[in-house]
Structure formats: structure tokens, C-alpha cells
Amino acid sequence: MPYPKSMNNEEGTTTNKAKSRKPKPSFVSRFSITTQTLFSSMTRKPLLKQTLATFFLILILYALFNAFFHTADSSAAFDTTAFSSSVLLAGSPPKPPAVKVYLYDLPRRFTHGVIYHHSLARGTRAGVDENDMASLKYPGHQHMAEWYLFSDLSRPESKRAGSPAVRVLDPDDADLFFVPFFSSLSLIVNPARPAGSGSGAEKPVYSDEENQEALVEWLERQEYWKRSNGRDHVIVASDPNAMYRVIDQVKNCVLLVSDFGRVRPDQGSLVKDVVVPYSHRIRTYEGDVGVDNRNTLLFFMGNRYRKEGGKIRDILFQILEQEEDVVIKHGAQSRESRRAASQGMHTSKFCLHPAGDTPSACRLFDAIVSLCIPVIVSDNIELPFEDTIDYRRIAVFVETSAAIKPGYLVSILRAITPDRILEYQKEIKEVKRYFEYEEPDGTVNEIWRQVSRKLPLIKLMINREKRLVTKEEADCSCICTNQTAITTL
């Protein structure tokens, strides 16, 4: 039975459409046809044209290969950090996992007991209860790293988000052990005696030396100290004289120091220890960069007469105190002196940083938080966080031998243009948080980052020491240093 006409027409229409819709050649088919055409034409052309055609064919194949296989990776091939001109050094290693730190629960005599005796020695007996730790306020001074690190580990972990160190409560889980002895405060508990007081004066109730020795005795009884000979322990000794009595007994530890001016190469080094900033004692400058309100060329306020490397201060006073746009004043630590120093640094373009009794001093960090460009005259200075910060971009370095030539220092500073001063200030502003102990991601976090980077060396030394047959003192565990280079055995 024949199909209805309408169906025949529909079928015919469908067939015609099907015939008219030839399948579209794929990319591969088109590429094959193009290639055949090229090769076909090449057989009919002279040799030169065949060579050119072959060359262009190779170029087309290379372009197609890159388009299909390397598109996804092309955006990652350009690394902007390679072109960065920031004061922060680029190319740092990936962020390591947080280091696990165990906070020793020391007897109170080494922590809040030190605060208590400091208060007693200054006559502030009222309102001070030896058994009420909340009433014992740590006093402000320039070596407060020990307090800030102890306070940081004492906080709940919920308030330490982003810290490079996590506190663990089980010592078996710890990578490092923090010893919270307030060594710098202990050193200054007893005020300096007036000249001529003689040996007949009453013996102080508190003895820093006795506390140092008692601390070492306590540590040497601890299982975890014995296990590593103290190598995975961290002790703050930021005052150059802190721990001086027992430094040989704790020299294996990671020492947090201001510089290496008072330690021998076998006691402290850049290899195993961490240089930490002084805590600044003047208020932070809250304004923006600029030179309009900074009319003083160079400012310094501090003790004129120092020992050892600090003797240069007196020479610089003699050279600079007659300069018209230079302010250089003698002043001891006091509230009024800090107020005057804040005003002077906030209104000066450059701030002088000569050596103190040791190569470093707090004025460098006072200058940084003031956006006052440091002028460093201290040939042997070690600076905090130099694997992170390029200090040449935030400070002017002048050799001591040149700085004491009359007219030399001010001449190079006057030659620095206002635009260059603004560049210095912008760089200082970028890194200022690294020198603010109270900043959420400031000095404390950076110290923990620096300490965590010592961990591979610590593990190496512990494992190496376990398998050595003999241990000679002269070996000094392969970490002897002249503060700039490792001495090979």
C-alpha cells in the first residue's frame, strides 16, 4: 500500500535535507587537506620555493603545538616578583608549617618574681602583691622582646591566628622549647649605685647572677634539655650583658640577641641565633611621607659618652654640634627625653645611629618608626631580619673612618634630593611593622619565623651529636663563626 503523498513529500524533503547537509570537515581533516595541497604544490615548484614552503609548514606546526599544549601554562610563566624593586627581598621559600613550641612553666622567681623585685628596688611597694601576677606589670624598657614573646605564647591559640609558632602542651610534640627567663630585666633589677657609694653599702636582696645560675641548674635537670644538650631551646638575651654569667652553659641554645658585641664567636653566631630589634621607646609617627614638616637635616639625642665602639659618639658631637641644620643633644633615658626625642625624630629628615657600647642601639628602631632615615655609623653592626629586608633601601651607611672627617657626613646628606628622601620614607613605611612589637603581624611573628628557620640545623646537630664517637670542645659543633662566615673544619 503506497504511503500517503504527504508522507512521501516529508520523506523526500528529509532526504534532500540530509543530502544537502554534508558533514563539516574536522580540524584534522582540514589540516590534512591543507598539508596535501602544500606538498602537492611543492612538487611543481622550483627547489627554492619548496624550501620556503617547508619552512613555513614547520612554523605552522610549531604554532599549533604551542596553542594546543601550552595555553594553560602561559599565564604562570610570568613571575612578577622577578621584577619587584621592593625593600622586601623577593624569592623567599614557601611558607613552612608552624613550628611547635613548648612553653616551659618556670618557677616564678625567673618570670614574675623578677618583675616583683624590680618594683621593690624602685620603691613601688604599694599595690604590689608577690602572689598576684595580674598586679605585676612588666616595666617598659628597650629590651622587652622577652616579655612580648612570653605574652604571645601565653595567649589562647584562638588569638594567635597566623602565627608562625603554635604552642603545644605536650613536650613530646614540641620542635622547640621556649625558656621564658626575663634575663634583660633581671640584669637591671638593682639600680646602678651612685659613684662613691663604696663596698659598705647594703647588699641587694636580689642577685641576677644567682638567678642565672639557678636557671641553668633547673634546666640541666629537665629531660628535654638532656636529650638535646639544650640545642632545641630558645632563650632571650637581648641586652648585650644578659646571661653573661652562664653564657657558656647555654651557648648551644638559639639565643635571641640584639647583636654579638659581648659574645665570643663560639658562643653566638648568625648561623644558630637570631638578631632581634630593640623595642622602640618613642611614639610611632602616624603621619605620611613628606619633607615639608621635616626642617632638621640630621638629629641625634642620646648619651654622648660610651665605651668601646661607642667612643665615636663624642667625636661626632664635636664635628656636628656646630652645623646649622643639625640637632645633636646629650640626653639620658627619661620620660622628658623620650618626648623630646619623638619631636626631634618626627621633624628631621635623617637620624644618626652611631654605635653604642656595642654595635647596635635602640635609636635605629626609634628612627624607623619615625620615618626618619637612619644614618648608620657602626661598621660591625648586625641587623634584624636581613633575609627579609634590604636595609640599603631604608638607611644610609657611612664608614666610621669617613664619618669622622669634618664636613663629610653633612655634605653627603645635603646632596640627597627631596625625591630620594621620599623614596627612602616610602620604603621605611613598607617595613615599619617588622619593628612594632605590638602589631598583630609585626616583630613577634617575624621573630618566630626567624626561629623556625633554624629548625633544620637544630635537628642536624642533634642527630650528628648522637652518633659522634668523640666530642671535642674545639669542634664547637661546626657552628663556629666570625659573625660573617662559617669556619670550616
XYZ file of C-alpha atoms in Angstrom, residues 131-433:
303
model
C 51.395 36.268 94.678
C 49.108 38.266 92.366
C 50.658 38.010 88.920
C 47.988 40.255 87.386
C 49.229 43.167 89.531
C 52.839 42.681 88.399
C 53.228 44.838 85.318
C 56.352 44.337 83.249
C 58.135 47.733 83.105
C 58.887 49.434 79.814
C 62.489 49.378 78.613
C 64.373 48.863 75.376
C 64.886 45.084 75.705
C 61.270 43.934 76.006
C 61.407 41.096 73.466
C 61.394 38.591 76.333
C 58.060 39.931 77.610
C 56.357 40.130 74.220
C 57.323 36.562 73.268
C 56.231 35.201 76.657
C 52.924 37.093 76.406
C 52.377 35.823 72.876
C 52.742 32.160 73.866
C 50.595 32.728 76.954
C 47.595 33.851 74.888
C 44.890 31.428 73.746
C 45.637 29.906 70.339
C 42.415 31.470 69.023
C 44.096 34.864 69.406
C 47.300 33.755 67.689
C 45.879 33.086 64.231
C 48.546 33.372 61.553
C 51.460 32.983 63.950
C 54.449 31.007 62.605
C 54.597 29.248 66.003
C 51.936 27.108 67.624
C 52.080 26.339 71.321
C 51.872 22.681 72.282
C 51.055 21.441 75.779
C 52.798 18.077 75.435
C 56.606 18.452 75.338
C 56.855 15.242 73.293
C 55.106 17.081 70.454
C 57.447 20.079 70.528
C 60.012 21.124 67.946
C 61.399 23.813 70.229
C 61.344 24.716 73.931
C 60.970 28.358 74.979
C 62.662 29.337 78.246
C 60.839 32.473 79.495
C 63.505 33.858 81.824
C 63.341 37.661 81.920
C 67.107 37.914 81.567
C 67.315 41.558 80.441
C 65.012 42.806 83.193
C 66.879 40.677 85.738
C 70.071 42.468 84.776
C 68.668 45.890 85.748
C 66.586 44.952 88.806
C 69.068 46.677 91.100
C 69.583 50.307 90.080
C 73.151 51.387 89.441
C 74.790 52.578 92.627
C 75.931 56.186 92.749
C 79.643 56.753 92.358
C 81.458 56.628 95.669
C 78.842 54.512 97.431
C 81.623 52.065 98.317
C 81.522 48.380 99.132
C 79.976 49.024 102.535
C 76.555 49.687 101.021
C 73.835 47.218 101.902
C 73.885 44.099 99.737
C 70.909 44.000 97.354
C 68.213 41.475 98.147
C 68.077 40.350 94.516
C 71.043 38.820 92.649
C 70.923 38.468 88.868
C 73.984 36.211 88.893
C 72.380 33.840 91.392
C 69.229 33.697 89.289
C 71.209 32.899 86.145
C 72.982 30.047 87.876
C 69.751 28.748 89.404
C 68.126 28.758 85.956
C 70.896 26.599 84.470
C 70.663 24.183 87.392
C 66.910 23.887 86.798
C 67.339 23.358 83.035
C 70.019 20.710 83.453
C 67.568 18.619 85.467
C 64.998 18.638 82.666
C 64.652 15.551 80.481
C 64.309 17.543 77.262
C 67.379 19.650 77.946
C 69.427 16.499 78.494
C 68.043 14.920 75.321
C 69.388 17.660 73.051
C 72.028 19.310 75.260
C 69.890 22.433 75.002
C 70.108 22.781 71.227
C 66.352 22.958 70.671
C 65.824 25.501 73.462
C 65.231 29.212 72.853
C 66.455 31.853 75.314
C 66.081 35.622 75.005
C 69.240 37.533 75.903
C 68.637 40.803 74.097
C 70.557 43.053 76.482
C 74.232 42.622 75.490
C 75.087 41.691 79.097
C 72.151 39.357 79.722
C 73.088 35.789 80.739
C 76.768 36.802 80.852
C 77.420 34.612 83.899
C 76.219 31.372 82.289
C 76.623 32.075 78.573
C 78.989 29.115 78.110
C 76.409 26.762 79.614
C 73.567 27.926 77.343
C 75.536 28.629 74.168
C 74.012 25.620 72.380
C 70.572 27.232 72.577
C 69.032 29.508 69.986
C 69.870 32.862 71.539
C 67.761 35.907 70.696
C 70.233 38.793 70.856
C 70.482 42.448 69.828
C 73.986 41.938 68.463
C 77.113 39.852 69.032
C 79.151 42.605 70.649
C 79.551 40.836 74.002
C 79.706 37.185 72.958
C 82.583 35.181 71.520
C 82.253 33.513 68.105
C 81.862 30.100 69.741
C 79.025 31.397 71.936
C 76.841 33.162 69.404
C 76.589 33.471 65.646
C 74.277 34.289 62.771
C 74.220 30.594 61.975
C 72.319 29.413 65.043
C 70.995 32.587 66.698
C 68.517 35.337 65.797
C 69.117 39.094 65.905
C 66.025 40.840 67.297
C 65.134 44.554 67.299
C 65.188 46.736 70.369
C 61.675 47.731 71.403
C 61.371 51.374 70.422
C 60.830 53.801 73.280
C 59.370 56.771 71.429
C 55.905 57.075 69.940
C 55.339 55.943 66.379
C 54.946 58.649 63.727
C 51.379 58.466 62.445
C 51.754 60.901 59.533
C 52.512 60.226 55.899
C 55.740 60.548 53.962
C 56.935 64.055 53.170
C 59.675 66.624 53.749
C 57.652 69.802 54.274
C 57.453 69.364 58.058
C 60.980 67.990 58.436
C 63.203 71.067 58.608
C 66.102 69.493 60.504
C 68.676 67.744 58.330
C 70.115 65.372 60.951
C 69.005 64.562 64.507
C 70.520 62.670 67.416
C 69.695 62.581 71.106
C 71.384 60.162 73.482
C 74.368 59.532 75.711
C 77.428 61.307 74.374
C 79.972 59.233 76.283
C 80.046 55.481 75.713
C 82.616 52.715 75.970
C 84.373 50.671 73.265
C 82.935 51.291 69.774
C 80.628 53.966 71.169
C 83.557 56.359 71.685
C 82.834 57.616 68.191
C 79.845 59.486 69.625
C 81.995 62.088 71.316
C 83.925 62.670 68.075
C 80.692 63.080 66.103
C 79.390 65.527 68.709
C 82.485 67.673 68.240
C 82.112 67.626 64.446
C 78.341 68.105 64.165
C 77.199 70.312 67.032
C 78.195 73.493 65.170
C 76.320 72.614 61.975
C 73.388 74.956 61.376
C 70.728 72.391 60.377
C 71.865 69.569 62.675
C 70.454 68.857 66.151
C 72.702 66.697 68.323
C 71.987 66.559 72.059
C 73.224 64.689 75.095
C 70.349 63.078 76.985
C 69.795 60.106 79.274
C 66.706 57.880 79.350
C 63.747 59.675 80.890
C 60.155 60.452 80.039
C 61.042 64.028 79.136
C 63.979 62.879 76.980
C 61.734 60.453 75.092
C 59.219 63.211 74.453
C 61.950 65.486 73.083
C 63.411 62.654 71.003
C 59.997 61.889 69.487
C 59.554 65.508 68.480
C 63.065 65.709 67.055
C 62.856 62.488 65.033
C 59.399 63.317 63.671
C 60.665 66.660 62.311
C 64.000 65.508 60.861
C 64.934 64.036 57.506
C 67.807 61.895 58.827
C 68.511 60.341 62.245
C 72.039 59.490 63.308
C 72.736 55.964 64.550
C 76.286 55.652 65.899
C 77.440 52.554 67.772
C 76.682 52.334 71.487
C 78.698 50.251 73.931
C 78.084 47.507 71.378
C 77.497 47.943 67.617
C 73.710 48.407 67.910
C 71.472 50.781 69.866
C 67.780 51.485 70.194
C 67.870 54.717 68.154
C 67.901 52.817 64.890
C 64.445 51.423 65.609
C 63.212 54.710 67.063
C 64.183 56.287 63.739
C 62.414 53.651 61.642
C 59.072 54.065 63.424
C 59.529 57.838 62.986
C 60.014 57.583 59.187
C 63.361 59.304 59.833
C 66.034 57.868 57.541
C 68.707 56.163 59.689
C 72.315 57.169 59.097
C 74.266 54.182 60.405
C 77.850 54.756 61.552
C 78.677 51.348 63.005
C 80.943 49.163 60.906
C 80.279 45.847 62.676
C 76.544 46.112 63.185
C 74.280 43.100 62.677
C 70.690 43.903 61.756
C 67.430 42.023 62.352
C 65.663 40.107 59.590
C 68.226 40.725 56.841
C 66.962 37.723 54.880
C 63.688 39.644 54.544
C 64.683 43.332 54.461
C 67.218 45.100 52.255
C 68.492 47.801 54.618
C 70.289 49.688 51.851
C 66.870 50.864 50.701
C 65.879 52.311 54.084
C 69.148 53.571 55.579
C 72.364 55.409 54.713
C 75.535 53.554 55.715
C 78.699 55.567 56.343
C 82.046 54.057 57.286
C 83.377 55.253 60.618
C 86.676 56.439 59.135
C 84.803 58.666 56.684
C 82.149 59.893 59.112
C 84.731 61.466 61.439
C 86.117 63.683 58.673
C 84.849 67.230 59.245
C 82.121 68.172 56.796
C 81.885 64.766 55.133
C 78.705 63.449 56.742
C 76.577 66.564 56.261
C 77.811 67.025 52.694
C 76.556 63.616 51.542
C 73.222 64.113 53.318
C 72.666 67.544 51.776
C 73.315 66.032 48.356
C 70.353 63.649 48.692
C 67.402 65.120 46.795
C 63.883 65.539 48.233
C 62.599 62.932 45.771
C 65.168 60.418 47.003
C 64.223 61.186 50.614
C 60.597 60.408 49.752
C 61.687 57.075 48.255
C 63.521 56.193 51.471
C 60.468 57.120 53.543
C 58.120 55.014 51.403
C 60.389 52.002 51.808
C 60.612 52.552 55.578
C 56.831 52.770 55.803
C 56.542 49.450 53.983
C 58.698 47.595 56.534
C 57.852 49.568 59.682
C 55.587 46.828 61.048
